[in-house]
Short mmCIF file of C-alpha atoms in Angstrom, two decimals:
data_model
loop_
_atom_site.label_atom_id
_atom_site.label_comp_id
_atom_site.label_asym_id
_atom_site.label_seq_id
_atom_site.Cartn_x
_atom_site.Cartn_y
_atom_site.Cartn_z
CA MET A 1 3.06 56.84 24.09
CA ARG A 2 2.01 53.54 22.54
CA LEU A 3 3.64 52.04 19.46
CA THR A 4 0.80 50.96 17.20
CA SER A 5 2.67 50.23 13.99
CA LEU A 6 5.81 48.39 15.01
CA LEU A 7 6.36 45.60 17.48
CA PRO A 8 9.80 44.82 18.86
CA ALA A 9 11.55 41.54 18.14
CA PHE A 10 10.42 40.30 21.55
CA PHE A 11 6.97 39.93 20.05
CA ALA A 12 8.04 38.19 16.86
CA ALA A 13 5.76 35.25 16.09
CA PRO A 14 6.97 32.43 18.34
CA SER A 15 7.13 28.77 17.48
CA LEU A 16 4.44 27.32 19.72
CA ALA A 17 3.50 23.84 20.73
CA ALA A 18 -0.21 23.59 19.94
CA LEU A 19 -2.38 23.85 23.02
CA ALA A 20 -4.86 21.05 23.68
CA TYR A 21 -7.62 23.46 24.75
CA LYS A 22 -8.06 26.69 22.77
CA GLY A 23 -11.24 28.44 23.66
CA VAL A 24 -13.53 31.27 24.55
CA ASP A 25 -16.18 31.87 27.17
CA TRP A 26 -19.42 32.28 25.25
CA SER A 27 -21.81 32.20 28.21
CA SER A 28 -23.82 35.26 27.16
CA LEU A 29 -24.69 34.09 23.65
CA LEU A 30 -28.33 33.25 24.37
CA VAL A 31 -28.81 36.57 26.18
CA GLU A 32 -27.42 38.42 23.17
CA GLU A 33 -29.51 36.46 20.69
CA LYS A 34 -32.65 37.14 22.75
CA ALA A 35 -31.82 40.84 22.45
CA GLY A 36 -31.75 40.46 18.66
CA ARG A 37 -28.01 40.22 18.14
CA THR A 38 -26.56 38.21 15.27
CA TYR A 39 -22.97 37.38 14.36
CA LYS A 40 -20.98 37.53 11.15
CA ASN A 41 -17.70 36.00 10.04
CA THR A 42 -14.86 38.24 8.88
CA ALA A 43 -16.36 38.29 5.37
CA GLY A 44 -19.61 39.73 6.75
CA GLN A 45 -21.70 36.57 6.31
CA VAL A 46 -24.24 35.97 9.08
CA GLN A 47 -23.54 32.64 10.80
CA PRO A 48 -24.22 31.02 14.16
CA LEU A 49 -21.51 32.05 16.60
CA GLU A 50 -20.52 28.42 17.16
CA THR A 51 -19.77 28.06 13.44
CA ILE A 52 -17.65 31.22 13.42
CA LEU A 53 -15.72 30.06 16.49
CA LYS A 54 -15.17 26.56 15.13
CA ASN A 55 -13.94 27.90 11.79
CA SER A 56 -11.57 30.27 13.61
CA GLY A 57 -9.76 27.43 15.37
CA VAL A 58 -11.60 27.41 18.71
CA ASN A 59 -11.99 23.83 19.96
CA THR A 60 -13.59 24.38 23.39
CA VAL A 61 -16.24 26.76 24.75
CA ARG A 62 -16.56 27.77 28.38
CA GLN A 63 -19.95 28.27 30.06
CA ARG A 64 -20.74 29.62 33.52
CA ILE A 65 -23.54 27.99 35.47
CA TRP A 66 -25.52 29.69 38.25
CA VAL A 67 -27.79 27.80 40.62
CA ASN A 68 -31.09 29.72 40.52
CA PRO A 69 -30.73 33.13 38.86
CA SER A 70 -33.82 35.31 39.04
CA ASP A 71 -34.15 35.65 35.25
CA GLY A 72 -33.08 32.09 34.39
CA ASN A 73 -29.99 33.20 32.50
CA TYR A 74 -27.01 30.88 33.02
CA ASN A 75 -29.04 28.25 34.91
CA LEU A 76 -28.92 24.52 34.12
CA ASP A 77 -31.53 24.59 31.35
CA TYR A 78 -29.79 27.57 29.73
CA ASN A 79 -26.47 25.70 29.80
CA ILE A 80 -27.92 22.49 28.38
CA LYS A 81 -29.37 24.44 25.45
CA LEU A 82 -26.09 26.24 24.83
CA ALA A 83 -23.96 23.11 25.17
CA LYS A 84 -26.08 21.19 22.65
CA ARG A 85 -25.24 23.80 20.05
CA ALA A 86 -21.54 23.56 20.82
CA GLN A 87 -21.50 19.79 20.67
CA ALA A 88 -23.41 19.79 17.37
CA VAL A 89 -20.51 21.51 15.61
CA GLY A 90 -17.80 19.50 17.34
CA LEU A 91 -16.77 21.94 20.06
CA GLN A 92 -15.74 20.61 23.47
CA ILE A 93 -17.48 22.05 26.52
CA TYR A 94 -15.99 23.49 29.70
CA LEU A 95 -18.51 24.06 32.50
CA ASP A 96 -17.69 26.67 35.12
CA PHE A 97 -19.58 26.26 38.42
CA HIS A 98 -20.09 29.52 40.31
CA TYR A 99 -22.03 27.91 43.19
CA SER A 100 -24.14 31.06 43.42
CA ASP A 101 -27.30 32.56 41.96
CA THR A 102 -25.17 35.32 40.46
CA TRP A 103 -21.54 36.30 39.85
CA ALA A 104 -18.84 34.59 41.88
CA ASP A 105 -15.40 36.21 41.82
CA PRO A 106 -12.80 37.45 44.35
CA ALA A 107 -15.21 40.12 45.61
CA HIS A 108 -18.41 38.05 45.57
CA GLN A 109 -18.95 34.44 46.58
CA THR A 110 -22.56 34.55 47.75
CA LYS A 111 -24.37 31.32 48.57
CA PRO A 112 -27.46 30.48 46.54
CA ALA A 113 -30.48 31.85 48.38
CA ALA A 114 -31.93 28.38 48.88
CA TRP A 115 -28.74 27.25 50.63
CA ALA A 116 -28.32 30.29 52.88
CA SER A 117 -29.46 28.69 56.16
CA LEU A 118 -27.71 25.34 55.74
CA SER A 119 -25.22 24.18 58.36
CA THR A 120 -21.67 23.50 57.23
CA ASP A 121 -22.29 19.74 57.07
CA ALA A 122 -25.53 20.23 55.16
CA LEU A 123 -23.82 22.66 52.76
CA VAL A 124 -21.08 20.13 52.04
CA THR A 125 -23.76 17.55 51.24
CA GLN A 126 -25.71 20.02 49.10
CA VAL A 127 -22.63 20.83 47.03
CA TRP A 128 -22.20 17.13 46.25
CA LYS A 129 -25.88 16.72 45.36
CA TYR A 130 -26.09 19.81 43.16
CA THR A 131 -22.84 19.05 41.36
CA ASN A 132 -23.81 15.43 40.85
CA ASP A 133 -27.29 16.38 39.61
CA VAL A 134 -25.85 18.82 37.08
CA MET A 135 -23.39 16.22 35.79
CA ASN A 136 -26.13 13.64 35.48
CA SER A 137 -28.37 16.11 33.63
CA PHE A 138 -25.69 16.73 31.04
CA ALA A 139 -25.08 12.98 30.74
CA SER A 140 -28.79 12.20 30.31
CA ASN A 141 -28.92 14.79 27.51
CA GLY A 142 -26.04 13.09 25.75
CA ILE A 143 -23.66 16.00 26.35
CA ASN A 144 -20.05 15.28 27.21
CA LEU A 145 -18.07 17.74 29.32
CA ALA A 146 -14.33 17.98 28.75
CA LEU A 147 -13.53 20.34 31.64
CA VAL A 148 -15.29 21.43 34.83
CA SER A 149 -14.24 24.19 37.26
CA ILE A 150 -15.40 23.66 40.85
CA GLY A 151 -15.81 27.34 41.67
CA ASN A 152 -14.89 30.54 39.89
CA GLU A 153 -11.87 32.60 41.02
CA ILE A 154 -12.08 31.12 44.52
CA THR A 155 -8.91 32.70 45.91
CA PRO A 156 -10.86 34.06 48.95
CA GLY A 157 -12.95 30.90 49.24
CA LEU A 158 -16.47 30.07 48.06
CA LEU A 159 -20.03 29.92 49.37
CA TRP A 160 -19.60 32.80 51.82
CA ASN A 161 -19.70 33.20 54.69
CA THR A 162 -19.38 29.51 55.49
CA GLY A 163 -16.57 28.94 53.01
CA LYS A 164 -14.68 32.21 53.50
CA LEU A 165 -11.00 31.30 53.54
CA SER A 166 -10.18 33.99 56.12
CA ASN A 167 -12.39 32.35 58.75
CA SER A 168 -10.58 30.51 61.55
CA ASP A 169 -11.86 27.23 60.14
CA GLY A 170 -11.95 28.54 56.57
CA PRO A 171 -9.20 26.44 54.98
CA LYS A 172 -10.65 23.16 56.25
CA THR A 173 -14.19 24.18 55.24
CA VAL A 174 -13.06 25.20 51.76
CA SER A 175 -11.25 21.89 51.46
CA ARG A 176 -14.39 19.97 52.46
CA LEU A 177 -16.56 21.89 50.00
CA LEU A 178 -14.14 21.30 47.13
CA LYS A 179 -13.75 17.63 47.98
CA SER A 180 -17.53 17.29 47.92
CA ALA A 181 -17.73 19.04 44.54
CA SER A 182 -14.99 16.83 43.14
CA ASN A 183 -16.75 13.70 44.40
CA GLY A 184 -19.99 14.89 42.84
CA ILE A 185 -18.26 14.82 39.45
CA LYS A 186 -16.33 11.60 39.98
CA GLU A 187 -19.43 9.76 41.24
CA SER A 188 -21.72 10.99 38.45
CA ASN A 189 -23.04 9.04 35.47
CA MET A 190 -20.95 11.03 33.03
CA SER A 191 -18.50 8.94 31.04
CA PRO A 192 -15.79 9.68 30.27
CA LYS A 193 -15.29 11.95 33.27
CA PRO A 194 -14.20 15.55 32.65
CA LYS A 195 -10.98 17.00 33.96
CA ILE A 196 -11.56 18.90 37.21
CA LEU A 197 -10.13 22.42 37.50
CA VAL A 198 -9.44 24.67 40.49
CA HIS A 199 -9.62 28.30 39.35
CA LEU A 200 -7.96 31.26 41.09
CA ASP A 201 -7.43 34.84 39.94
CA ASN A 202 -4.09 36.65 39.46
CA GLY A 203 -2.23 33.76 37.89
CA TRP A 204 0.87 35.95 37.64
CA LYS A 205 1.24 36.06 41.46
CA SER A 206 3.10 32.90 42.37
CA ASP A 207 3.10 33.73 46.07
CA THR A 208 -0.71 33.92 46.15
CA GLN A 209 -1.07 30.70 44.17
CA THR A 210 1.42 28.85 46.37
CA TRP A 211 -0.12 30.17 49.58
CA TRP A 212 -3.60 29.10 48.52
CA TYR A 213 -2.71 25.53 47.60
CA ASP A 214 -0.46 25.09 50.64
CA THR A 215 -3.24 26.41 52.89
CA VAL A 216 -6.17 24.44 51.45
CA LEU A 217 -4.43 21.18 50.60
CA ASN A 218 -2.83 20.93 54.04
CA SER A 219 -5.94 21.90 56.02
CA GLY A 220 -7.10 18.38 56.80
CA GLY A 221 -10.40 18.80 54.97
CA GLY A 222 -9.78 15.95 52.54
CA PHE A 223 -9.13 17.92 49.36
CA TRP A 224 -5.79 16.71 48.05
CA THR A 225 -4.06 16.57 44.67
CA ASP A 226 -5.95 13.43 43.64
CA ALA A 227 -9.22 15.41 43.73
CA PHE A 228 -8.41 17.69 40.78
CA ASP A 229 -6.49 17.64 37.51
CA VAL A 230 -5.78 21.20 36.46
CA ILE A 231 -4.56 24.41 38.10
CA ALA A 232 -6.51 27.16 36.32
CA VAL A 233 -5.86 30.89 36.56
CA SER A 234 -7.12 34.22 35.30
CA CYS A 235 -4.62 36.73 33.97
CA TYR A 236 -5.82 40.15 32.87
CA PRO A 237 -3.44 42.93 31.76
CA PHE A 238 -5.58 45.92 32.75
CA TYR A 239 -5.98 45.56 36.54
CA ASN A 240 -2.36 45.62 37.75
CA SER A 241 0.88 46.75 36.15
CA ALA A 242 2.65 43.87 37.92
CA ALA A 243 0.75 41.34 35.78
CA THR A 244 3.67 41.01 33.40
CA LEU A 245 4.16 38.20 30.92
CA SER A 246 7.41 37.45 32.68
CA SER A 247 5.68 37.09 36.06
CA LEU A 248 3.00 34.90 34.50
CA SER A 249 5.60 32.59 33.01
CA SER A 250 7.48 32.30 36.29
CA SER A 251 4.31 31.71 38.30
CA LEU A 252 2.94 29.03 35.98
CA ASN A 253 6.19 27.10 36.11
CA ILE A 254 6.47 27.34 39.90
CA ILE A 255 2.96 26.09 40.62
CA SER A 256 2.98 23.41 37.95
CA SER A 257 6.28 22.00 39.16
CA LYS A 258 5.27 22.04 42.82
CA TRP A 259 2.02 20.12 42.32
CA SER A 260 2.71 18.32 39.00
CA LYS A 261 -0.54 19.54 37.51
CA GLU A 262 -1.70 20.69 34.11
CA ILE A 263 -1.89 24.47 33.83
CA MET A 264 -4.44 26.59 31.98
CA VAL A 265 -5.10 30.31 31.70
CA VAL A 266 -8.89 30.21 31.59
CA GLU A 267 -9.63 33.95 31.51
CA THR A 268 -7.82 36.75 29.72
CA ASN A 269 -8.62 39.75 27.48
CA TRP A 270 -6.91 42.41 25.43
CA PRO A 271 -8.60 45.68 24.40
CA VAL A 272 -9.24 47.05 20.94
CA SER A 273 -9.87 50.42 22.59
CA CYS A 274 -8.72 51.76 25.94
CA SER A 275 -8.39 55.53 25.93
CA ASN A 276 -8.25 56.03 29.69
CA PRO A 277 -7.16 52.86 31.53
CA ALA A 278 -7.63 52.91 35.28
CA TYR A 279 -4.30 51.15 35.83
CA ALA A 280 -1.00 51.10 33.98
CA PHE A 281 -0.49 48.13 31.70
CA PRO A 282 2.37 45.69 32.39
CA SER A 283 5.76 46.96 31.25
CA ASP A 284 6.47 44.04 28.92
CA ALA A 285 3.13 44.46 27.13
CA LYS A 286 3.17 48.23 26.60
CA SER A 287 4.20 47.95 22.97
CA ILE A 288 1.21 45.81 22.08
CA PRO A 289 -1.38 48.01 20.36
CA PHE A 290 -4.99 48.34 21.45
CA SER A 291 -6.41 46.72 18.32
CA SER A 292 -7.37 43.45 16.73
CA THR A 293 -3.71 43.00 15.82
CA GLY A 294 -2.82 43.60 19.46
CA GLN A 295 -5.32 40.96 20.55
CA LYS A 296 -3.57 38.41 18.36
CA THR A 297 -0.19 39.43 19.72
CA TRP A 298 -1.35 39.23 23.35
CA MET A 299 -2.93 35.83 22.85
CA LYS A 300 0.18 34.47 21.15
CA GLU A 301 2.36 35.81 23.94
CA VAL A 302 0.19 34.30 26.67
CA ALA A 303 0.01 31.03 24.72
CA LYS A 304 3.79 31.06 24.52
CA ARG A 305 3.98 31.24 28.33
CA VAL A 306 1.40 28.47 28.75
CA SER A 307 2.93 26.11 26.21
CA GLY A 308 6.35 26.85 27.71
CA VAL A 309 5.44 25.43 31.13
CA SER A 310 7.97 22.73 32.02
CA GLY A 311 7.09 19.12 31.34
CA GLY A 312 4.56 20.07 28.67
CA ARG A 313 1.98 20.69 31.39
CA GLY A 314 0.61 23.94 29.94
CA THR A 315 -2.46 22.80 28.05
CA GLY A 316 -5.09 25.51 27.67
CA LEU A 317 -5.93 29.16 27.03
CA PHE A 318 -9.37 30.81 27.05
CA TYR A 319 -10.50 34.31 26.11
CA TRP A 320 -13.31 35.67 28.28
CA GLU A 321 -16.58 36.63 26.52
CA PRO A 322 -15.23 37.96 23.19
CA ALA A 323 -18.76 38.28 21.73
CA TRP A 324 -20.72 39.94 24.57
CA ILE A 325 -21.67 42.99 22.50
CA ASP A 326 -23.80 44.64 25.18
CA ASN A 327 -20.94 44.54 27.69
CA ALA A 328 -17.99 45.47 25.49
CA GLY A 329 -15.71 46.61 28.31
CA LEU A 330 -16.16 43.27 30.07
CA GLY A 331 -15.86 44.87 33.50
CA SER A 332 -12.63 46.72 32.75
CA SER A 333 -11.96 50.45 32.29
CA CYS A 334 -11.34 49.85 28.58
CA GLY A 335 -13.86 50.69 25.89
CA SER A 336 -13.93 47.25 24.31
CA ASN A 337 -12.20 43.93 24.75
CA LEU A 338 -14.40 42.14 22.21
CA MET A 339 -13.29 40.16 19.17
CA VAL A 340 -16.35 41.37 17.26
CA ASP A 341 -17.58 44.85 16.39
CA SER A 342 -20.88 46.37 17.51
CA SER A 343 -22.70 44.70 14.59
CA GLY A 344 -21.36 41.28 15.57
CA LYS A 345 -18.82 41.04 12.74
CA ALA A 346 -15.75 39.06 13.77
CA PHE A 347 -12.37 40.75 13.92
CA ASP A 348 -9.33 39.10 12.36
CA SER A 349 -8.10 38.41 15.89
CA LEU A 350 -10.44 35.41 16.20
CA ALA A 351 -8.16 33.58 13.78
CA VAL A 352 -5.50 33.47 16.51
CA PHE A 353 -7.10 30.31 17.90
CA GLY A 354 -5.94 28.48 14.81
CA GLN A 355 -2.40 29.68 15.46
CA ILE A 356 -1.84 28.75 19.12
#
């Protein structure tokens, strides 16, 4: 039984150090607008989504970029158009490279079709060229990037099968690919340079995080701690009951201390409806209601764990796709994880970005 009216003292509003990066992934905005969707603030006034986000306290928007998607959605031109709108209202931009023509995640890391037959050496070179070209395109359009992820949830590697971490030479190959991507950013025309992020899933699993960095950094492929700035993680509450807030806090502190890096949670969600979850929710989040109020509570609790990372190294928190109306479940078993209703009207939970 869930408690929807009372929250225990554990979830009393914490005193938080303000996070430097408070954001959402808004990648699907142009797809939604093409389908006729509009957005409204909490008062019901139709406004551009970027205005609603900015007025809610969001300071950074995250955008995924695919190499050559069949329908053009999320390609370079799409991202330039979207980023111009963000920059126009004073939002910072976080670009998330998938290095694929479609979704890249722990179950899918498919090479772009045009790169499929490249040798390992040629693929390493192509990663540099593509990354560098994208950076230079943003720079030539007068768009600054604050943050860039070189791969999306790359725990099992990237650019399969060449860059599959489980291959005998996988760690070294992954290291070479990431070093090439990092160099593509560092050697671009963009100034100032963005912070470079490495993004894995299951941020609450310190053993996985530690194993990955130990394996890749010590592989001899050239990717070392000077090649990136931020350890980025996903942390979702609806895929594993072990994804507790306590485990997240412990994991973030362990990995930040070991590598002296900034830490960000760059993907998370909380449902407003979830009548039949496929997995049990974490024990220390079970009293958080499935509602807009619960979204605010979850975000404040995650922010508390990020801002509490030792040495002040916890710097960012991002909510994944809160306005993707035509995909309300966002890949989970829950009915909706959005921060807007089906008409595009913002929930009160969006205001949490002004409070973390």
